[in-house]
Amino acid sequence: MFQVKLSHVCTIEHVASRSFLPPLPPDASCCARFLRFLKKMILITEINPNSMNFFRSTAEILDERRQQVKSGSWIIHPFSIFRLYYEIYMAIVLFLWLIYLPLDASYDNYLTKEIFIINYCFNALGIVDIFVNFTTGYKSKKKETIVMKWSSIACNYMFSFYFLGDVLALTPELPAYANNRKLDSLLDLLSLTKTVRIFTYLNYLETLFNYFRIKAGAQTVVKMFTLAFLLIHDLACIFPMMATSSEIFDTSGKIEMKLNLHISEENLATDFKSLYIRNLYTACSYILGVDIRFKFHYPWSFYVTAILGYFIGKFLLLFATEKLKKEINYHTCRRLVNNVQIFQSLTRELVEEILHHLKPEIYLPNDIIVKAGSEGDCMYFLASGTVAVVSPSGKEICHLEDGDYFGEICLLYSNLKRTANIIALEISEVYKLDRKSFKKSMENNLPLYKKLQADAKKRYRETRDIERMIMTASHRQIFDTQSIASNNQSANLFNVN
């Protein structure tokens, strides 16, 4: 009548520790527990993102851990927790070190004595890093395995180009050679071999990004900005370094002459900040391909604020609405709007629409803006400067100044090519309007289109007439020259007879 309900008791088999280390007795000492903790830290773990990239499954990771415990070695696994935290920490240290080394080699005379404490700190960290590299396994690319044998690790590290840079970077500021300028400078230059660690820094940075699961796009942006900063920083340190190298190797006076031309006496900075900012500015100009003669008319902080303000302004524009962008563009181009006569008869909305499609360009003296006979796909508005209009035969027709425009003929008549050369006579700022934007801007403005068309016909007719006059005069001069030569030849024959 009544059924007895039997309860089922499940038993779970005790699973051994995933670390595969022998268990400690309950009365184990603190030292034994600490050693076990260190042993766990150097074992391979799936927490390290690099382990999942190298091994295909968790089972392979556990098998690798079992073999590491079985060997009884204290070699650090490259995919261990210790190595993960160490690479994240070294990513910061290497970045600071790559900044400090060029400064120490180039601006030694300008740095204060207290800053050399940083050198001792970096040397201590460098010694620790060498020890860690000697006791950390490495990935074998040929066999696709992890090498954990100490002799192989030592040979692999010592015969790599990283080892030489790590050793030469350990140059403490000793009193023995502090008074020897050449030896001190030579050791500073040799320490720059540490910069080959830039590749290691990028690998450490990637480990940091993968651990915090940062997206690939953000990783690329950070890496590009970091490399760009280090490149500009190194270039800013090259100029004082050139003087140092010429002093060490007793080179000819060519380097010294170039330095004197580049750094005139009136531009010499007396403190580290001014000198570094000036060289940083010059390095940026060289990268941009601009030859800039820079002078400190204002404090260095003024230029830093101005440069940062430019980039911050560009960044903030990305989040502005289209209407706000047009308003900002209109106020930025007020000078152009006031100088260009054809803009005076237009409504503000139409002017803002045209300005929205303009692209600024800067031309240096003797730069060719437009070449005669080339295909034309844009027109130009001259904001500031002076340009010369030159016929295809080389005859100067006229000069254009602030507020003038040119190049509209090819946009109005698609079958025509450029009718004249436009050459900048001084530094000129122009705004370019391409064909697509030109058609879009002229769709709802027939009077402006007719005005440009009338001006284009007039300019084309004047250029053609001047070119014809030049060609006629040239042919007439050639004919007169040939006639004179023929008459002289006839006279000579008559005299002979």
Coordinates of C-alpha atoms in Angstrom, one line a residue:
M1 CA 0.0 0.0 0.0
F2 CA 2.7 2.4 0.9
Q3 CA 5.9 2.6 -1.2
V4 CA 9.1 3.3 0.4
K5 CA 11.1 6.1 -1.4
L6 CA 14.7 5.1 -1.5
S7 CA 17.1 8.1 -1.6
H8 CA 20.1 7.9 -4.0
V9 CA 23.3 9.1 -2.6
C10 CA 25.8 10.3 -5.2
T11 CA 29.5 10.2 -4.6
I12 CA 32.0 12.4 -6.4
E13 CA 35.4 11.1 -6.9
H14 CA 38.1 13.3 -5.6
V15 CA 39.9 15.0 -8.4
A16 CA 43.6 15.7 -8.0
S17 CA 44.9 19.2 -8.1
R18 CA 45.1 20.7 -11.6
S19 CA 48.5 22.0 -10.8
F20 CA 49.7 18.3 -10.6
L21 CA 51.9 19.3 -7.6
P22 CA 52.1 16.9 -4.7
P23 CA 49.8 18.0 -1.8
L24 CA 51.3 19.7 1.2
P25 CA 50.9 18.2 4.6
P26 CA 48.5 20.1 7.0
D27 CA 51.4 21.2 9.2
A28 CA 53.5 22.5 6.3
S29 CA 55.7 25.5 7.1
C30 CA 55.2 29.0 5.7
C31 CA 58.4 28.5 3.6
A32 CA 57.0 25.3 2.0
R33 CA 53.7 27.1 1.2
F34 CA 55.5 30.0 -0.3
L35 CA 57.7 27.7 -2.5
R36 CA 54.5 25.9 -3.7
F37 CA 53.0 29.3 -4.5
L38 CA 56.1 30.3 -6.6
K39 CA 56.0 26.9 -8.3
K40 CA 52.4 27.5 -9.3
M41 CA 53.2 31.0 -10.6
I42 CA 55.8 29.6 -13.1
L43 CA 53.6 26.8 -14.4
I44 CA 51.8 27.1 -17.7
T45 CA 48.2 28.3 -17.3
E46 CA 45.2 28.9 -19.5
I47 CA 44.9 32.3 -18.0
N48 CA 47.8 33.5 -20.1
P49 CA 46.2 34.5 -23.4
N50 CA 49.4 33.4 -25.3
S51 CA 48.9 29.8 -24.2
M52 CA 45.5 29.5 -25.9
N53 CA 47.1 30.9 -29.1
F54 CA 49.9 28.4 -29.1
F55 CA 48.2 25.2 -27.9
R56 CA 45.0 24.0 -29.5
S57 CA 43.1 22.8 -26.5
T58 CA 43.0 22.8 -22.7
A59 CA 44.1 19.2 -22.7
E60 CA 47.4 20.1 -24.4
I61 CA 47.9 22.8 -21.8
L62 CA 47.3 20.3 -18.9
D63 CA 49.7 17.8 -20.6
E64 CA 52.4 20.5 -20.9
R65 CA 51.9 21.4 -17.2
R66 CA 52.2 17.7 -16.2
Q67 CA 55.5 17.4 -18.0
Q68 CA 56.8 20.6 -16.4
V69 CA 56.0 19.4 -12.9
K70 CA 57.4 16.0 -13.7
S71 CA 60.7 17.5 -14.8
G72 CA 61.1 19.2 -11.4
S73 CA 62.7 22.2 -13.0
W74 CA 62.4 25.8 -11.8
I75 CA 62.5 27.2 -15.3
I76 CA 59.8 29.8 -15.9
H77 CA 57.3 28.8 -18.5
P78 CA 56.7 31.5 -21.1
F79 CA 52.9 31.0 -20.7
S80 CA 52.8 31.1 -16.9
I81 CA 51.0 33.6 -14.7
F82 CA 54.3 35.0 -13.6
R83 CA 55.4 35.7 -17.2
L84 CA 52.0 37.3 -17.9
Y85 CA 52.3 39.8 -15.1
Y86 CA 56.0 40.3 -15.8
E87 CA 55.3 41.2 -19.5
I88 CA 52.6 43.6 -18.5
Y89 CA 54.9 45.3 -16.1
M90 CA 57.8 45.3 -18.5
A91 CA 55.6 46.9 -21.2
I92 CA 55.5 50.0 -19.1
V93 CA 59.2 49.8 -18.1
L94 CA 60.4 49.3 -21.7
F95 CA 58.3 52.3 -22.9
L96 CA 59.9 54.6 -20.3
W97 CA 63.3 53.1 -21.0
L98 CA 63.0 53.7 -24.7
I99 CA 62.2 57.4 -23.9
Y100 CA 65.1 57.8 -21.4
L101 CA 68.0 56.3 -23.3
P102 CA 68.0 58.8 -26.3
L103 CA 67.6 61.6 -23.8
D104 CA 70.5 60.4 -21.7
A105 CA 72.7 60.0 -24.9
S106 CA 71.8 63.4 -26.4
Y107 CA 71.0 65.9 -23.6
D108 CA 73.6 64.7 -21.1
N109 CA 74.8 68.2 -20.4
Y110 CA 71.3 69.6 -19.9
L111 CA 70.0 67.0 -17.5
T112 CA 70.2 67.6 -13.8
K113 CA 72.3 65.3 -11.6
E114 CA 69.2 64.1 -9.7
I115 CA 67.8 62.5 -12.9
F116 CA 70.7 60.1 -13.0
I117 CA 69.0 58.2 -10.2
I118 CA 66.7 57.0 -12.9
N119 CA 69.7 55.5 -14.7
Y120 CA 70.5 53.4 -11.6
C121 CA 66.9 52.2 -11.3
F122 CA 66.8 51.2 -15.0
N123 CA 70.2 49.4 -14.6
A124 CA 68.8 47.4 -11.6
L125 CA 65.7 46.5 -13.6
G126 CA 67.9 45.6 -16.6
I127 CA 69.9 43.1 -14.4
V128 CA 66.7 41.5 -13.2
D129 CA 65.4 41.3 -16.8
I130 CA 68.6 39.5 -18.0
F131 CA 68.2 37.0 -15.1
V132 CA 64.5 36.4 -16.0
N133 CA 65.4 35.9 -19.7
F134 CA 68.0 33.3 -18.7
T135 CA 65.5 31.4 -16.7
T136 CA 62.5 31.6 -19.1
G137 CA 61.7 29.0 -21.7
Y138 CA 61.1 30.0 -25.3
K139 CA 59.0 29.0 -28.3
S140 CA 60.8 26.9 -30.9
K141 CA 59.5 28.0 -34.3
K142 CA 61.0 25.0 -36.1
K143 CA 59.6 22.3 -33.9
E144 CA 56.6 24.3 -32.6
T145 CA 57.3 23.3 -29.0
I146 CA 58.3 25.0 -25.8
V147 CA 62.0 24.6 -25.0
M148 CA 62.6 24.4 -21.2
K149 CA 66.2 23.2 -21.1
W150 CA 68.5 25.8 -19.4
S151 CA 71.5 25.3 -21.7
S152 CA 69.3 25.7 -24.8
I153 CA 67.7 28.8 -23.3
A154 CA 71.1 30.4 -22.5
C155 CA 72.5 29.7 -26.0
N156 CA 69.3 31.1 -27.6
Y157 CA 69.4 34.3 -25.6
M158 CA 73.2 34.9 -25.7
F159 CA 73.3 34.5 -29.5
S160 CA 70.4 36.8 -30.1
F161 CA 70.8 40.5 -30.9
Y162 CA 68.8 41.3 -27.8
F163 CA 71.5 40.1 -25.4
L164 CA 74.0 42.6 -26.7
G165 CA 71.6 45.5 -26.3
D166 CA 70.6 44.4 -22.8
V167 CA 74.2 44.3 -21.6
L168 CA 75.4 47.5 -23.3
A169 CA 72.4 49.4 -21.8
L170 CA 73.8 48.7 -18.3
T171 CA 76.2 51.7 -18.2
P172 CA 76.2 53.2 -14.7
E173 CA 77.3 56.8 -14.1
L174 CA 80.7 55.9 -12.5
P175 CA 83.1 58.6 -11.3
A176 CA 85.9 56.8 -13.0
Y177 CA 84.9 58.0 -16.4
A178 CA 82.7 61.0 -15.5
N179 CA 85.5 63.4 -16.4
N180 CA 86.3 61.6 -19.6
R181 CA 83.9 63.2 -22.1
K182 CA 84.6 60.9 -25.0
L183 CA 84.3 57.7 -23.0
D184 CA 81.1 58.9 -21.4
S185 CA 79.6 59.8 -24.7
L186 CA 80.7 56.5 -26.3
L187 CA 79.0 54.5 -23.5
D188 CA 75.8 56.6 -23.9
L189 CA 75.8 55.8 -27.7
L190 CA 76.4 52.1 -27.1
S191 CA 73.5 52.0 -24.7
L192 CA 71.2 53.0 -27.6
T193 CA 71.5 49.4 -28.9
K194 CA 68.7 48.7 -26.3
T195 CA 66.3 50.3 -28.7
V196 CA 66.1 47.0 -30.6
R197 CA 63.8 46.0 -27.8
I198 CA 61.1 48.0 -29.5
F199 CA 59.9 44.7 -31.0
T200 CA 59.8 43.1 -27.6
Y201 CA 57.8 46.1 -26.3
L202 CA 55.2 45.6 -29.1
N203 CA 54.9 41.9 -28.1
Y204 CA 54.4 42.8 -24.5
L205 CA 51.9 45.4 -25.5
E206 CA 49.9 42.8 -27.4
T207 CA 49.9 40.5 -24.4
L208 CA 48.5 43.3 -22.3
F209 CA 45.8 44.1 -24.8
N210 CA 44.8 40.4 -25.1
Y211 CA 44.7 40.0 -21.4
F212 CA 42.3 42.9 -21.0
R213 CA 40.4 41.9 -24.2
I214 CA 40.9 45.2 -26.0
K215 CA 39.5 45.2 -29.5
A216 CA 41.9 44.8 -32.5
G217 CA 41.1 48.3 -33.8
A218 CA 42.0 50.0 -30.6
Q219 CA 45.2 47.9 -30.4
T220 CA 46.2 49.1 -33.9
V221 CA 45.6 52.8 -33.0
V222 CA 47.5 52.6 -29.7
K223 CA 50.5 50.9 -31.4
M224 CA 50.6 53.4 -34.3
F225 CA 50.5 56.4 -31.9
T226 CA 53.2 54.8 -29.7
L227 CA 55.5 54.1 -32.6
A228 CA 54.9 57.6 -34.0
F229 CA 55.7 59.2 -30.7
L230 CA 58.9 57.2 -30.3
L231 CA 60.0 58.0 -33.8
I232 CA 59.5 61.7 -33.4
H233 CA 61.2 61.5 -30.0
D234 CA 64.2 59.7 -31.4
L235 CA 64.5 62.3 -34.3
A236 CA 64.4 65.1 -31.7
C237 CA 67.4 63.5 -30.0
I238 CA 69.4 63.0 -33.2
F239 CA 70.6 66.6 -33.5
P240 CA 72.6 66.8 -30.3
M241 CA 73.7 63.2 -30.9
M242 CA 75.3 64.2 -34.2
A243 CA 77.5 66.6 -32.4
T244 CA 78.4 63.9 -29.8
S245 CA 79.3 61.4 -32.5
S246 CA 81.5 63.9 -34.4
E247 CA 83.3 64.6 -31.1
I248 CA 83.9 60.9 -30.4
F249 CA 85.1 59.8 -33.9
D250 CA 86.9 63.0 -34.8
T251 CA 85.0 63.4 -38.1
S252 CA 85.6 66.2 -40.5
G253 CA 84.1 69.6 -40.0
K254 CA 81.2 68.9 -42.3
I255 CA 78.9 67.7 -39.5
E256 CA 79.9 70.7 -37.3
M257 CA 79.3 73.1 -40.2
K258 CA 75.8 71.6 -40.8
L259 CA 75.0 71.8 -37.1
N260 CA 76.1 75.4 -37.0
L261 CA 73.9 76.2 -40.0
H262 CA 71.0 74.4 -38.4
I263 CA 71.4 75.8 -34.9
S264 CA 72.4 79.4 -35.1
E265 CA 73.7 81.1 -32.0
E266 CA 70.6 83.2 -31.5
N267 CA 68.4 80.1 -31.4
L268 CA 70.5 78.1 -28.9
A269 CA 68.4 77.2 -25.9
T270 CA 69.9 77.4 -22.5
D271 CA 67.7 74.8 -20.7
F272 CA 66.6 71.2 -21.5
K273 CA 62.9 72.0 -22.1
S274 CA 63.5 74.7 -24.6
L275 CA 66.1 72.7 -26.5
Y276 CA 64.0 69.5 -26.6
I277 CA 60.8 71.3 -27.7
R278 CA 62.7 73.1 -30.5
N279 CA 64.2 69.8 -31.7
L280 CA 60.8 68.1 -31.4
Y281 CA 59.3 70.8 -33.6
T282 CA 62.1 70.5 -36.1
A283 CA 61.6 66.7 -36.2
C284 CA 57.9 67.1 -37.0
S285 CA 58.7 69.5 -39.8
Y286 CA 61.2 67.1 -41.3
I287 CA 58.6 64.3 -41.2
L288 CA 56.0 66.6 -42.9
G289 CA 58.6 67.5 -45.5
V290 CA 58.6 71.2 -44.6
D291 CA 61.8 73.2 -44.1
I292 CA 61.0 75.4 -41.1
R293 CA 63.2 78.0 -39.6
F294 CA 62.0 78.0 -36.0
K295 CA 62.7 80.7 -33.4
F296 CA 61.4 81.0 -29.9
H297 CA 59.5 84.3 -30.0
Y298 CA 57.2 82.9 -27.3
P299 CA 57.8 80.5 -24.3
W300 CA 57.9 76.8 -25.3
S301 CA 54.6 76.2 -23.5
F302 CA 52.9 78.5 -26.0
Y303 CA 53.9 76.2 -28.9
V304 CA 53.0 73.0 -27.1
T305 CA 49.5 74.4 -26.3
A306 CA 49.1 75.6 -29.9
I307 CA 50.0 72.2 -31.4
L308 CA 47.9 70.2 -28.9
G309 CA 45.0 72.7 -29.5
Y310 CA 45.1 72.0 -33.2
F311 CA 44.9 68.2 -32.8
I312 CA 42.2 68.5 -30.1
G313 CA 40.2 70.8 -32.3
K314 CA 40.4 68.3 -35.2
F315 CA 39.3 65.5 -32.8
L316 CA 36.3 67.5 -31.5
L317 CA 35.1 68.2 -35.0
L318 CA 34.5 64.5 -35.5
F319 CA 31.6 64.8 -33.0
A320 CA 30.1 68.0 -34.4
T321 CA 26.9 68.1 -36.4
E322 CA 26.9 69.0 -40.1
K323 CA 25.3 72.4 -39.4
L324 CA 27.9 73.2 -36.7
K325 CA 30.7 72.1 -39.0
K326 CA 29.5 74.5 -41.7
E327 CA 29.2 77.3 -39.2
I328 CA 32.8 76.8 -38.0
N329 CA 34.0 76.5 -41.6
Y330 CA 32.3 79.7 -42.5
H331 CA 33.9 81.7 -39.7
T332 CA 37.3 80.1 -40.4
C333 CA 37.1 81.2 -44.1
R334 CA 35.8 84.7 -43.4
R335 CA 38.8 86.2 -45.2
L336 CA 38.2 84.1 -48.3
V337 CA 34.4 85.0 -48.3
N338 CA 35.1 88.7 -48.0
N339 CA 37.8 88.7 -50.8
V340 CA 36.1 86.5 -53.4
Q341 CA 33.6 88.8 -55.3
I342 CA 31.3 86.0 -56.6
F343 CA 30.5 85.1 -53.0
Q344 CA 29.1 88.5 -52.2
S345 CA 25.9 88.0 -54.2
L346 CA 25.2 84.6 -52.7
T347 CA 23.1 83.7 -49.7
R348 CA 25.0 82.5 -46.6
E349 CA 23.5 79.0 -46.9
L350 CA 24.9 78.6 -50.4
V351 CA 28.3 80.0 -49.4
E352 CA 28.4 77.5 -46.4
E353 CA 27.5 74.7 -48.8
I354 CA 30.4 75.6 -51.2
L355 CA 32.9 76.1 -48.3
H356 CA 31.9 72.7 -46.9
H357 CA 33.4 71.1 -50.1
L358 CA 36.6 73.2 -50.2
K359 CA 39.9 71.6 -49.4
P360 CA 42.8 73.8 -48.3
E361 CA 46.2 73.5 -49.9
I362 CA 49.5 75.3 -49.4
Y363 CA 52.0 76.0 -52.2
L364 CA 55.6 77.3 -51.8
P365 CA 57.2 79.8 -54.2
N366 CA 57.8 78.4 -57.7
D367 CA 55.4 75.5 -57.1
I368 CA 53.3 74.7 -60.2
I369 CA 49.7 74.7 -59.2
V370 CA 48.2 74.1 -62.6
K371 CA 50.1 72.8 -65.7
A372 CA 49.0 73.8 -69.2
G373 CA 47.7 70.9 -71.3
S374 CA 46.8 68.7 -68.3
E375 CA 43.4 67.3 -67.5
G376 CA 41.4 69.5 -65.2
D377 CA 39.1 68.1 -62.5
C378 CA 39.0 71.1 -60.0
M379 CA 39.1 74.8 -59.6
Y380 CA 40.9 77.0 -57.1
F381 CA 40.1 80.0 -54.9
L382 CA 43.1 82.0 -53.9
A383 CA 42.8 82.9 -50.2
S384 CA 46.2 84.5 -49.8
G385 CA 49.4 84.9 -51.8
T386 CA 50.2 85.8 -55.4
V387 CA 50.3 83.5 -58.4
A388 CA 51.4 84.0 -62.0
V389 CA 49.4 83.0 -65.1
V390 CA 51.8 81.9 -67.8
S391 CA 50.9 80.9 -71.3
P392 CA 52.0 77.5 -72.7
S393 CA 54.8 79.2 -74.6
G394 CA 56.2 80.8 -71.4
K395 CA 54.7 84.3 -71.7
E396 CA 53.6 85.8 -68.4
I397 CA 50.0 87.0 -68.9
C398 CA 49.0 88.4 -65.5
H399 CA 49.2 88.0 -61.7
L400 CA 46.3 86.8 -59.5
E401 CA 46.0 87.9 -55.9
D402 CA 43.8 87.4 -52.8
G403 CA 40.2 86.7 -53.7
D404 CA 40.9 85.6 -57.3
Y405 CA 40.0 82.1 -58.7
F406 CA 41.2 80.0 -61.6
G407 CA 40.8 76.6 -63.2
E408 CA 37.0 76.9 -63.7
I409 CA 37.3 76.6 -67.6
C410 CA 37.8 72.8 -67.4
L411 CA 34.9 72.4 -65.1
L412 CA 32.5 74.4 -67.3
Y413 CA 33.8 72.8 -70.6
S414 CA 34.7 69.1 -70.0
N415 CA 36.3 68.7 -73.5
L416 CA 38.9 71.4 -72.8
K417 CA 42.3 70.9 -71.0
R418 CA 44.2 73.4 -68.9
T419 CA 44.9 76.5 -71.0
A420 CA 47.7 78.1 -68.9
N421 CA 50.3 77.4 -66.3
I422 CA 49.6 78.7 -62.8
I423 CA 52.8 79.2 -60.7
A424 CA 53.0 80.4 -57.1
L425 CA 55.2 83.5 -56.7
E426 CA 55.1 83.3 -52.9
I427 CA 53.6 81.1 -50.2
S428 CA 50.0 80.8 -51.3
E429 CA 47.0 79.3 -49.6
V430 CA 44.3 78.1 -52.0
Y431 CA 41.1 76.2 -51.6
K432 CA 40.3 73.4 -54.1
L433 CA 36.8 72.6 -55.3
D434 CA 36.5 69.3 -57.3
R435 CA 34.2 68.6 -60.2
K436 CA 31.6 66.6 -58.3
S437 CA 31.3 69.2 -55.6
F438 CA 31.2 72.0 -58.2
K439 CA 28.2 70.5 -60.0
K440 CA 26.4 69.9 -56.7
S441 CA 27.0 73.5 -55.7
M442 CA 25.8 74.9 -59.0
E443 CA 22.6 72.9 -59.3
N444 CA 20.5 75.5 -57.5
N445 CA 22.5 78.6 -58.5
L446 CA 22.1 79.4 -62.2
P447 CA 23.2 83.1 -61.9
L448 CA 26.6 82.1 -60.4
Y449 CA 27.0 79.4 -63.1
K450 CA 26.4 82.0 -65.8
K451 CA 28.8 84.4 -64.1
L452 CA 31.6 81.8 -64.0
Q453 CA 30.8 80.8 -67.6
A454 CA 31.1 84.4 -68.8
D455 CA 34.4 84.9 -67.0
A456 CA 35.7 81.6 -68.3
K457 CA 34.9 82.5 -71.9
K458 CA 36.6 85.9 -71.5
R459 CA 39.8 84.3 -69.9
Y460 CA 39.9 81.6 -72.6
R461 CA 39.6 84.2 -75.4
E462 CA 42.3 86.4 -73.9
T463 CA 44.7 83.5 -73.3
R464 CA 44.1 82.2 -76.9
D465 CA 44.6 85.7 -78.4
I466 CA 47.8 86.3 -76.5
E467 CA 49.1 82.9 -77.5
R468 CA 48.3 83.6 -81.1
M469 CA 50.0 87.0 -81.0
I470 CA 53.1 85.3 -79.5
M471 CA 53.1 82.6 -82.1
T472 CA 52.6 85.2 -84.9
A473 CA 55.4 87.3 -83.6
S474 CA 57.6 84.3 -83.3
H475 CA 56.9 83.1 -86.9
R476 CA 57.5 86.7 -88.1
Q477 CA 60.8 86.9 -86.3
I478 CA 61.8 83.5 -87.8
F479 CA 60.8 84.7 -91.3
D480 CA 62.7 88.0 -90.9
T481 CA 65.8 86.1 -89.7
Q482 CA 65.6 83.7 -92.6
S483 CA 65.2 86.6 -95.1
I484 CA 68.2 88.5 -93.7
A485 CA 70.3 85.3 -93.9
S486 CA 69.2 84.7 -97.5
N487 CA 70.0 88.3 -98.5
N488 CA 73.4 88.1 -96.9
Q489 CA 74.1 84.9 -98.7
S490 CA 73.1 86.5 -102.1
A491 CA 75.2 89.6 -101.4
N492 CA 78.2 87.3 -100.7
L493 CA 77.7 85.5 -104.0
F494 CA 77.4 88.8 -105.9
N495 CA 80.7 90.1 -104.3
V496 CA 82.5 86.9 -105.3
N497 CA 81.3 87.2 -108.9

